[in-house]
Short mmCIF file of C-alpha atoms in Angstrom, two decimals:
data_model
loop_
_atom_site.label_atom_id
_atom_site.label_comp_id
_atom_site.label_asym_id
_atom_site.label_seq_id
_atom_site.Cartn_x
_atom_site.Cartn_y
_atom_site.Cartn_z
CA ALA A 48 -61.19 -17.01 98.78
CA LEU A 49 -64.45 -15.21 99.48
CA ALA A 50 -65.81 -16.12 96.06
CA ALA A 51 -64.77 -19.74 96.55
CA SER A 52 -66.51 -20.03 99.91
CA ARG A 53 -69.64 -18.41 98.46
CA GLU A 54 -69.56 -21.01 95.68
CA ASP A 55 -69.23 -23.81 98.25
CA GLU A 56 -72.25 -22.44 100.10
CA GLU A 57 -74.21 -22.29 96.85
CA ASP A 58 -73.21 -25.89 96.06
CA LYS A 59 -74.32 -27.06 99.48
CA GLU A 60 -77.66 -25.29 99.16
CA LEU A 61 -78.26 -26.76 95.68
CA ARG A 62 -77.33 -30.27 96.80
CA GLN A 63 -79.86 -30.05 99.64
CA ARG A 64 -82.51 -28.82 97.20
CA PHE A 65 -82.14 -31.76 94.79
CA MET A 66 -82.78 -35.49 95.18
CA ALA A 67 -79.21 -36.26 93.98
CA PRO A 68 -76.30 -34.35 92.42
CA PRO A 69 -77.07 -33.15 88.87
CA VAL A 70 -75.93 -35.32 85.95
CA SER A 71 -73.74 -32.55 84.48
CA GLY A 72 -72.18 -31.72 87.87
CA LEU A 73 -72.62 -28.47 89.80
CA ARG A 74 -69.29 -27.00 88.64
CA GLU A 75 -70.18 -27.49 84.97
CA LEU A 76 -73.67 -26.07 85.47
CA ARG A 77 -72.22 -23.01 87.18
CA ARG A 78 -69.64 -22.54 84.42
CA ARG A 79 -72.41 -22.58 81.80
CA ARG A 80 -75.08 -20.99 84.00
CA ARG A 81 -76.24 -18.55 81.32
CA GLU A 82 -76.75 -21.26 78.73
CA LEU A 83 -80.26 -22.52 78.33
CA ARG A 84 -79.15 -26.14 78.60
CA SER A 85 -77.88 -25.51 82.13
CA ARG A 86 -80.98 -23.56 83.17
CA MET A 87 -83.21 -26.35 81.84
CA GLU A 88 -81.23 -28.98 83.76
CA LEU A 89 -81.62 -26.95 86.97
CA LEU A 90 -85.37 -26.61 86.28
CA ILE A 91 -85.90 -30.36 85.80
CA MET A 92 -83.85 -31.12 88.94
CA GLU A 93 -85.93 -28.64 90.96
CA THR A 94 -89.18 -30.03 89.56
CA GLN A 95 -88.16 -33.58 90.45
CA ALA A 96 -87.35 -32.58 94.04
CA GLU A 97 -90.53 -30.48 94.43
CA VAL A 98 -92.81 -33.27 93.23
CA CYS A 99 -91.03 -36.02 95.23
CA ARG A 100 -91.26 -33.97 98.44
CA ALA A 101 -94.93 -33.16 97.88
CA LEU A 102 -95.75 -36.86 97.31
CA ALA A 103 -93.63 -38.07 100.25
CA ALA A 104 -95.44 -35.61 102.55
CA LEU A 105 -98.76 -37.32 101.68
CA ASP A 106 -97.40 -40.85 102.16
CA PRO A 107 -95.19 -40.62 105.24
CA GLY A 108 -94.78 -44.40 105.66
CA ALA A 109 -93.15 -44.74 102.24
CA SER A 110 -89.91 -43.38 100.86
CA PHE A 111 -88.37 -42.81 97.46
CA SER A 112 -85.52 -44.98 96.34
CA VAL A 113 -83.09 -42.73 94.48
CA ASP A 114 -81.03 -44.33 91.71
CA THR A 115 -78.43 -42.43 89.76
CA TRP A 116 -77.36 -44.07 86.54
CA GLU A 117 -74.84 -43.39 83.82
CA ARG A 118 -75.11 -43.96 80.10
CA LYS A 119 -71.84 -45.00 78.55
CA GLU A 120 -72.72 -43.17 75.31
CA GLY A 121 -73.01 -39.90 77.29
CA GLY A 122 -74.98 -38.48 80.18
CA GLY A 123 -77.22 -40.29 82.64
CA GLY A 124 -80.11 -39.74 84.96
CA ILE A 125 -81.75 -39.89 88.37
CA SER A 126 -84.73 -42.18 88.95
CA CYS A 127 -86.81 -41.64 92.08
CA VAL A 128 -89.42 -44.35 92.69
CA LEU A 129 -91.79 -44.90 95.59
CA GLN A 130 -93.47 -48.30 95.66
CA ASP A 131 -96.18 -49.93 97.79
CA GLY A 132 -96.95 -46.93 99.96
CA GLU A 133 -100.20 -46.33 101.84
CA VAL A 134 -101.32 -43.72 99.30
CA PHE A 135 -99.25 -44.48 96.20
CA GLU A 136 -98.93 -47.94 94.74
CA LYS A 137 -96.16 -46.70 92.47
CA ALA A 138 -94.89 -43.19 91.86
CA GLY A 139 -91.84 -42.43 89.77
CA VAL A 140 -90.17 -39.10 88.98
CA ASN A 141 -87.23 -39.38 86.58
CA VAL A 142 -84.68 -36.95 85.30
CA SER A 143 -82.47 -37.77 82.34
CA VAL A 144 -79.76 -35.75 80.63
CA VAL A 145 -78.31 -37.66 77.69
CA SER A 146 -76.08 -36.77 74.78
CA GLY A 147 -74.28 -38.53 71.97
CA LEU A 148 -75.17 -39.50 68.42
CA LEU A 149 -78.77 -39.97 67.37
CA SER A 150 -79.54 -43.53 66.29
CA GLU A 151 -80.72 -43.99 62.71
CA GLU A 152 -84.13 -45.20 63.95
CA ALA A 153 -84.59 -42.19 66.23
CA ALA A 154 -83.57 -39.82 63.40
CA ARG A 155 -86.05 -41.55 61.10
CA GLN A 156 -88.81 -41.08 63.67
CA MET A 157 -88.00 -37.34 63.87
CA ARG A 158 -87.87 -36.89 60.11
CA SER A 159 -91.32 -38.50 59.91
CA ARG A 160 -92.49 -35.56 62.08
CA GLY A 161 -91.21 -33.07 59.51
CA LYS A 162 -87.71 -32.42 60.90
CA SER A 163 -85.15 -31.84 58.15
CA LEU A 164 -81.98 -33.17 59.76
CA LYS A 165 -78.75 -32.84 57.79
CA ALA A 166 -76.28 -35.38 59.10
CA LYS A 167 -72.49 -35.05 58.84
CA ASP A 168 -70.96 -38.35 57.65
CA GLY A 169 -74.19 -40.00 58.72
CA GLU A 170 -73.84 -38.66 62.29
CA LEU A 171 -76.13 -36.34 64.23
CA PRO A 172 -74.86 -35.17 67.65
CA PHE A 173 -77.78 -34.56 70.05
CA CYS A 174 -78.53 -33.56 73.61
CA ALA A 175 -81.86 -34.37 75.28
CA MET A 176 -83.02 -33.71 78.81
CA GLY A 177 -86.29 -33.92 80.66
CA VAL A 178 -88.23 -34.69 83.78
CA SER A 179 -90.94 -37.31 83.54
CA SER A 180 -93.34 -38.74 86.08
CA VAL A 181 -96.24 -41.15 86.43
CA ILE A 182 -98.13 -41.51 89.71
CA HIS A 183 -100.40 -44.52 90.29
CA PRO A 184 -102.35 -44.18 93.58
CA LYS A 185 -103.84 -47.12 95.52
CA ASN A 186 -107.27 -45.59 96.01
CA PRO A 187 -109.47 -45.75 92.86
CA HIS A 188 -110.89 -42.32 93.77
CA VAL A 189 -107.46 -40.71 93.42
CA PRO A 190 -106.57 -40.25 89.72
CA THR A 191 -103.34 -41.31 88.06
CA MET A 192 -101.27 -38.34 86.88
CA HIS A 193 -98.50 -38.02 84.33
CA PHE A 194 -96.27 -35.12 83.37
CA ASN A 195 -93.17 -34.66 81.26
CA TYR A 196 -91.16 -31.57 80.25
CA ARG A 197 -88.20 -31.88 77.92
CA TYR A 198 -85.67 -30.05 75.78
CA PHE A 199 -83.94 -31.37 72.66
CA GLU A 200 -80.97 -30.04 70.70
CA ILE A 201 -79.40 -31.40 67.51
CA GLU A 202 -76.26 -30.19 65.76
CA GLU A 203 -76.44 -30.45 61.98
CA ALA A 204 -73.62 -30.93 59.45
CA ASP A 205 -73.01 -27.18 59.02
CA GLY A 206 -72.86 -26.59 62.78
CA THR A 207 -76.32 -25.01 63.09
CA LYS A 208 -78.34 -26.19 66.06
CA GLN A 209 -81.98 -27.18 65.90
CA TRP A 210 -83.76 -27.05 69.26
CA TRP A 211 -87.28 -27.59 70.55
CA PHE A 212 -89.26 -28.15 73.72
CA GLY A 213 -92.05 -30.60 74.42
CA GLY A 214 -94.14 -31.72 77.34
CA GLY A 215 -97.45 -31.76 79.09
CA THR A 216 -99.42 -32.77 82.15
CA ASP A 217 -102.50 -35.01 82.05
CA LEU A 218 -104.92 -36.74 84.42
CA THR A 219 -106.36 -40.26 84.25
CA PRO A 220 -109.16 -40.81 86.77
CA THR A 221 -110.76 -44.20 87.37
CA TYR A 222 -114.01 -42.42 88.31
CA LEU A 223 -115.11 -39.00 87.14
CA ASN A 224 -115.21 -36.14 89.62
CA GLU A 225 -116.16 -32.97 87.74
CA GLU A 226 -114.86 -30.63 90.46
CA ASP A 227 -111.41 -32.27 90.26
CA ALA A 228 -111.41 -32.13 86.45
CA VAL A 229 -112.21 -28.40 86.54
CA HIS A 230 -109.53 -27.68 89.18
CA PHE A 231 -106.89 -29.61 87.20
CA HIS A 232 -107.65 -27.93 83.87
CA LYS A 233 -108.06 -24.43 85.40
CA THR A 234 -104.65 -24.63 87.06
CA LEU A 235 -103.00 -25.60 83.77
CA LYS A 236 -104.95 -22.92 81.89
CA GLU A 237 -103.67 -20.26 84.32
CA ALA A 238 -100.08 -21.39 83.70
CA CYS A 239 -100.61 -21.15 79.91
CA ASP A 240 -102.55 -17.86 80.04
CA LYS A 241 -99.57 -16.04 81.60
CA HIS A 242 -97.82 -16.44 78.25
CA ASP A 243 -100.52 -16.45 75.56
CA LEU A 244 -104.28 -16.98 75.75
CA LYS A 245 -104.18 -19.16 72.63
CA LEU A 246 -101.93 -21.80 74.23
CA TYR A 247 -104.35 -23.60 76.57
CA PRO A 248 -107.10 -24.36 73.98
CA LYS A 249 -104.48 -25.40 71.42
CA TYR A 250 -102.52 -27.67 73.80
CA LYS A 251 -105.68 -29.05 75.46
CA LYS A 252 -106.90 -30.26 72.05
CA TRP A 253 -103.44 -31.61 71.24
CA CYS A 254 -103.54 -33.57 74.52
CA ASP A 255 -106.97 -35.07 73.75
CA ASP A 256 -105.76 -36.05 70.28
CA TYR A 257 -102.40 -37.43 71.43
CA PHE A 258 -103.57 -39.66 74.31
CA TYR A 259 -105.98 -41.51 72.07
CA ILE A 260 -106.10 -45.31 72.10
CA LYS A 261 -107.18 -45.82 68.50
CA HIS A 262 -107.98 -49.51 68.81
CA ARG A 263 -110.35 -48.75 71.74
CA GLY A 264 -111.82 -45.48 70.48
CA GLU A 265 -111.04 -43.92 73.89
CA ARG A 266 -108.72 -41.29 75.31
CA ARG A 267 -106.33 -42.48 77.99
CA GLY A 268 -107.76 -40.00 80.48
CA ILE A 269 -109.44 -36.59 80.77
CA GLY A 270 -106.46 -34.81 79.26
CA GLY A 271 -104.68 -31.65 80.28
CA ILE A 272 -102.06 -30.07 78.02
CA PHE A 273 -99.58 -31.56 75.56
CA PHE A 274 -97.17 -29.99 73.06
CA ASP A 275 -94.11 -31.01 71.09
CA ASP A 276 -91.54 -29.56 68.66
CA VAL A 277 -92.14 -26.03 70.03
CA ASP A 278 -89.36 -23.72 68.81
CA SER A 279 -90.98 -20.26 68.66
CA PRO A 280 -91.38 -17.37 69.44
CA SER A 281 -87.88 -17.57 71.03
CA LYS A 282 -85.83 -19.96 73.15
CA GLU A 283 -86.23 -17.77 76.24
CA GLU A 284 -90.00 -17.36 75.85
CA VAL A 285 -90.61 -21.08 75.35
CA PHE A 286 -88.37 -21.87 78.33
CA GLN A 287 -90.36 -19.48 80.55
CA PHE A 288 -93.61 -21.11 79.38
CA VAL A 289 -92.25 -24.60 80.15
CA LYS A 290 -91.15 -23.34 83.58
CA SER A 291 -94.71 -22.10 84.34
CA CYS A 292 -96.10 -25.50 83.31
CA ALA A 293 -93.59 -27.38 85.49
CA LYS A 294 -94.42 -25.14 88.47
CA ALA A 295 -98.15 -25.94 87.98
CA VAL A 296 -97.70 -29.70 88.53
CA VAL A 297 -97.91 -29.70 92.35
CA PRO A 298 -100.87 -27.25 92.62
CA CYS A 299 -102.91 -28.99 89.90
CA TYR A 300 -102.62 -32.49 91.41
CA ILE A 301 -101.71 -32.56 95.12
CA PRO A 302 -105.03 -30.98 96.32
CA ILE A 303 -106.93 -33.77 94.50
CA VAL A 304 -104.85 -36.46 96.24
CA LYS A 305 -105.39 -34.80 99.64
CA LYS A 306 -109.13 -34.65 99.03
CA HIS A 307 -109.60 -38.35 98.15
CA ARG A 308 -106.75 -40.37 99.68
CA HIS A 309 -108.93 -41.48 102.62
CA ASP A 310 -112.11 -42.16 100.58
CA SER A 311 -113.56 -45.61 101.16
CA PHE A 312 -113.79 -47.93 98.15
CA THR A 313 -115.22 -51.34 97.30
CA PRO A 314 -113.50 -54.39 95.76
CA GLU A 315 -115.56 -53.71 92.59
CA GLU A 316 -114.14 -50.17 92.38
CA LYS A 317 -110.61 -51.54 92.81
CA LEU A 318 -111.30 -54.02 90.01
CA TRP A 319 -112.42 -51.21 87.68
CA GLN A 320 -109.19 -49.32 88.50
CA GLN A 321 -107.18 -52.40 87.46
CA LEU A 322 -109.04 -52.60 84.13
CA ARG A 323 -108.46 -48.88 83.45
CA ARG A 324 -104.77 -49.38 84.20
CA GLY A 325 -104.73 -52.04 81.50
CA ARG A 326 -105.71 -49.28 79.06
CA TYR A 327 -102.91 -47.11 80.42
CA VAL A 328 -100.40 -49.86 79.64
CA GLU A 329 -101.84 -50.33 76.14
CA PHE A 330 -101.36 -46.66 75.31
CA ASN A 331 -97.85 -46.45 76.73
CA LEU A 332 -96.54 -49.53 74.95
CA VAL A 333 -98.34 -49.12 71.62
CA TYR A 334 -98.51 -45.36 70.98
CA ASP A 335 -96.42 -43.27 73.37
CA ARG A 336 -93.68 -41.43 71.49
CA GLY A 337 -91.42 -40.97 74.52
CA THR A 338 -91.49 -44.69 75.31
CA LYS A 339 -90.73 -45.53 71.68
CA PHE A 340 -87.88 -42.99 71.52
CA GLY A 341 -86.40 -44.36 74.77
CA LEU A 342 -86.55 -47.94 73.54
CA LEU A 343 -84.84 -46.90 70.27
CA THR A 344 -82.02 -44.95 71.97
CA PRO A 345 -78.86 -47.04 72.45
CA GLY A 346 -77.80 -47.35 76.10
CA SER A 347 -81.11 -46.09 77.48
CA ARG A 348 -82.22 -47.43 80.84
CA ILE A 349 -85.23 -49.72 80.33
CA GLU A 350 -86.26 -49.68 84.02
CA SER A 351 -86.61 -45.89 83.88
CA ILE A 352 -88.53 -45.94 80.58
CA LEU A 353 -91.00 -48.55 81.87
CA MET A 354 -91.37 -46.84 85.25
CA SER A 355 -94.62 -45.42 83.82
CA LEU A 356 -96.29 -48.83 84.00
CA PRO A 357 -98.45 -49.58 87.05
CA LEU A 358 -97.46 -52.18 89.63
CA THR A 359 -100.65 -54.12 88.84
CA ALA A 360 -103.20 -54.08 86.00
CA ARG A 361 -105.85 -56.37 84.55
CA TRP A 362 -107.28 -57.41 81.19
CA GLU A 363 -110.67 -59.11 81.30
CA TYR A 364 -112.19 -60.61 78.19
CA MET A 365 -115.09 -58.56 76.75
CA HIS A 366 -115.67 -56.44 79.86
CA THR A 367 -118.43 -53.80 79.52
CA PRO A 368 -119.79 -51.79 82.45
CA PRO A 369 -123.57 -51.59 83.03
CA GLU A 370 -125.36 -48.64 81.40
CA SER A 371 -125.78 -45.51 83.57
CA SER A 372 -123.15 -46.79 86.03
CA LYS A 373 -120.28 -44.65 87.41
CA GLU A 374 -117.97 -46.78 85.24
CA ALA A 375 -120.01 -46.01 82.10
CA GLU A 376 -119.89 -42.28 83.01
CA ILE A 377 -116.09 -42.07 82.76
CA LEU A 378 -116.12 -44.04 79.49
CA GLU A 379 -118.49 -41.46 77.97
CA VAL A 380 -116.00 -38.65 78.74
CA LEU A 381 -113.07 -40.70 77.41
CA ARG A 382 -114.92 -41.21 74.13
CA ASN A 383 -116.11 -37.59 73.88
CA PRO A 384 -113.70 -35.12 75.54
CA LYS A 385 -115.24 -32.19 77.40
CA ASP A 386 -114.36 -28.53 77.77
CA TRP A 387 -113.76 -28.28 81.54
CA VAL A 388 -113.04 -24.58 81.97
CA HIS A 389 -115.84 -22.68 80.22
#
């Protein structure tokens, strides 16, 4: 009886900590508490709640709508979206925990990345989970921020499991503020350095290369870190690294929002923000691997996948900012990424 009441207390405490009950259910998570899948689900739930609370504290007039959804093929998710606040035009923090059989298109996409997947009777059971967020502020002096941390597991024909982690955090300012760029990158570098000094430079470059809008010759923003298909040195070590990165999200971004949320701005600056958001949309719909994977996964929730798109954006024909303007300054950095921490 004592153990049962302690479990009830634990359940209550966890429920208060999260934005909604976990997809796998508290009982199931407790039963498999030593398994990495359960620990990862708890981490993404905690990250979602941490980020939502930090954002809500800066935008007290607005509140998150919390949607839980189920996927008939297996699993589900929790979408938390704040819209039309004083500070944030649209901020979404999603958790998804899905399982089932990998679609042929999704498997093809993975094989094209060098995965050798041996299907059994043409079927590949998989489990994927992650937390993903995009934050679009109203004020053009507050940057847009995106992060995503995920875990993937596939069972092959002979019963062996392939697993890997992916993720990253990156910043997309409308106007360049060097101090903010340095703070953002330093915070992420500290999270990486706890595990291996080689990680930050490697994942910073990967981020600059990944968020590249080829048809524009520009990066989407000023980068951060990005990695995918990471399956070494060991499951535990990669999980601890991902945990450090997830815990760095609030400290790398919230101070920047606090610093600029009350900055004054002109209609011209708002217009430039709308044009930059157009670029954001172009990247997400044309190149982003997560968006593509979501759209190819049967039963996925389109609203949650497209939560990353801004509430408003703009595409003007042949727009070029004047030379030596603040607008031209950010374009220079997007075309030629900088080293912010040395």
